[in-house]
mmCIF file of C-alpha atoms in Angstrom:
data_model
loop_
_atom_site.group_PDB
_atom_site.id
_atom_site.type_symbol
_atom_site.label_atom_id
_atom_site.label_comp_id
_atom_site.label_asym_id
_atom_site.label_seq_id
_atom_site.Cartn_x
_atom_site.Cartn_y
_atom_site.Cartn_z
ATOM 1 C CA MET A 1 -7.807 0.588 -7.016
ATOM 2 C CA SER A 2 -9.541 0.946 -3.721
ATOM 3 C CA ARG A 3 -8.511 -1.056 -0.716
ATOM 4 C CA ALA A 4 -11.061 -3.611 -1.862
ATOM 5 C CA GLY A 5 -9.029 -3.939 -5.086
ATOM 6 C CA LEU A 6 -5.882 -4.813 -3.155
ATOM 7 C CA GLU A 7 -5.255 -8.330 -1.991
ATOM 8 C CA PRO A 8 -3.070 -9.388 0.933
ATOM 9 C CA ALA A 9 0.191 -10.864 -0.337
ATOM 10 C CA LYS A 10 2.553 -13.304 1.304
ATOM 11 C CA THR A 11 5.681 -11.721 2.750
ATOM 12 C CA LEU A 12 9.114 -13.065 1.917
ATOM 13 C CA ASP A 13 10.023 -13.029 5.593
ATOM 14 C CA GLU A 14 7.388 -14.843 7.652
ATOM 15 C CA SER A 15 8.461 -12.918 10.781
ATOM 16 C CA CYS A 16 7.650 -9.584 9.083
ATOM 17 C CA GLU A 17 4.885 -7.725 10.855
ATOM 18 C CA CYS A 18 4.069 -5.571 7.828
ATOM 19 C CA LEU A 19 0.693 -5.190 6.208
ATOM 20 C CA VAL A 20 1.308 -6.248 2.622
ATOM 21 C CA PHE A 21 -0.972 -5.478 -0.305
ATOM 22 C CA SER A 22 -0.586 -6.449 -3.947
ATOM 23 C CA SER A 23 -2.331 -4.767 -6.871
ATOM 24 C CA THR A 24 -4.628 -6.536 -9.291
ATOM 25 C CA PHE A 25 -3.004 -7.117 -12.692
ATOM 26 C CA GLY A 26 -4.779 -5.917 -15.818
ATOM 27 C CA LYS A 27 -6.336 -2.612 -14.748
ATOM 28 C CA ASP A 28 -5.587 0.492 -16.812
ATOM 29 C CA GLN A 29 -5.886 2.832 -13.851
ATOM 30 C CA GLY A 30 -7.066 2.927 -10.281
ATOM 31 C CA LYS A 31 -6.624 4.385 -6.825
ATOM 32 C CA PHE A 32 -5.188 3.068 -3.618
ATOM 33 C CA SER A 33 -4.937 4.520 -0.147
ATOM 34 C CA SER A 34 -3.587 3.759 3.273
ATOM 35 C CA PRO A 35 -5.819 1.636 5.505
ATOM 36 C CA ASP A 36 -8.627 3.800 6.964
ATOM 37 C CA PHE A 37 -7.332 6.966 5.231
ATOM 38 C CA PRO A 38 -7.440 9.816 6.298
ATOM 39 C CA LYS A 39 -7.136 8.417 9.828
ATOM 40 C CA PRO A 40 -3.561 7.892 11.095
ATOM 41 C CA TYR A 41 -1.995 4.455 11.014
ATOM 42 C CA PRO A 42 -2.592 2.289 14.085
ATOM 43 C CA ASN A 43 0.288 2.402 16.583
ATOM 44 C CA ASP A 44 1.137 -1.307 16.185
ATOM 45 C CA ILE A 45 1.994 -1.170 12.450
ATOM 46 C CA ASN A 46 5.720 -1.347 11.704
ATOM 47 C CA CYS A 47 5.427 -0.989 7.938
ATOM 48 C CA ILE A 48 3.067 -1.279 4.990
ATOM 49 C CA LEU A 49 4.178 -2.610 1.628
ATOM 50 C CA TYR A 50 2.273 -2.159 -1.629
ATOM 51 C CA THR A 51 3.307 -3.953 -4.811
ATOM 52 C CA PHE A 52 2.154 -3.029 -8.301
ATOM 53 C CA ILE A 53 2.551 -5.416 -11.219
ATOM 54 C CA ALA A 54 2.594 -4.243 -14.835
ATOM 55 C CA GLY A 55 3.119 -5.929 -18.152
ATOM 56 C CA SER A 56 6.531 -5.670 -19.810
ATOM 57 C CA HIS A 57 5.221 -2.901 -22.114
ATOM 58 C CA GLU A 58 3.534 -0.902 -19.330
ATOM 59 C CA ILE A 59 4.743 1.834 -16.986
ATOM 60 C CA ILE A 60 3.405 2.309 -13.474
ATOM 61 C CA GLU A 61 2.878 5.953 -12.568
ATOM 62 C CA LEU A 62 2.001 6.955 -9.000
ATOM 63 C CA THR A 63 0.535 10.389 -8.314
ATOM 64 C CA PHE A 64 0.146 11.400 -4.685
ATOM 65 C CA THR A 65 -2.698 13.797 -3.911
ATOM 66 C CA ASP A 66 -2.121 13.742 -0.143
ATOM 67 C CA PHE A 67 1.122 12.742 1.517
ATOM 68 C CA SER A 68 2.215 13.143 5.124
ATOM 69 C CA VAL A 69 4.999 11.378 6.962
ATOM 70 C CA GLY A 70 3.597 12.537 10.299
ATOM 71 C CA THR A 71 5.585 12.203 13.491
ATOM 72 C CA ALA A 72 6.960 9.142 15.201
ATOM 73 C CA GLY A 73 7.887 8.289 18.738
ATOM 74 C CA LYS A 74 5.356 10.433 20.589
ATOM 75 C CA GLU A 75 5.291 8.726 23.962
#
């Protein structure tokens, strides 16, 4: 799934300032990435939440090809 394949989802906590994305049900495979990857996250994002929904007989497997936690608190 590309970012275009992800849809904004409603947060459980309305005060949450997270970007929330939910996957599209029914796809056999796909790709997803952070917003504007490979650029760093904007400074005003507190968290990003992705949800993936599978059928009861399916397994979700995530494979990371690029992963960096970066640094926080550079002021």
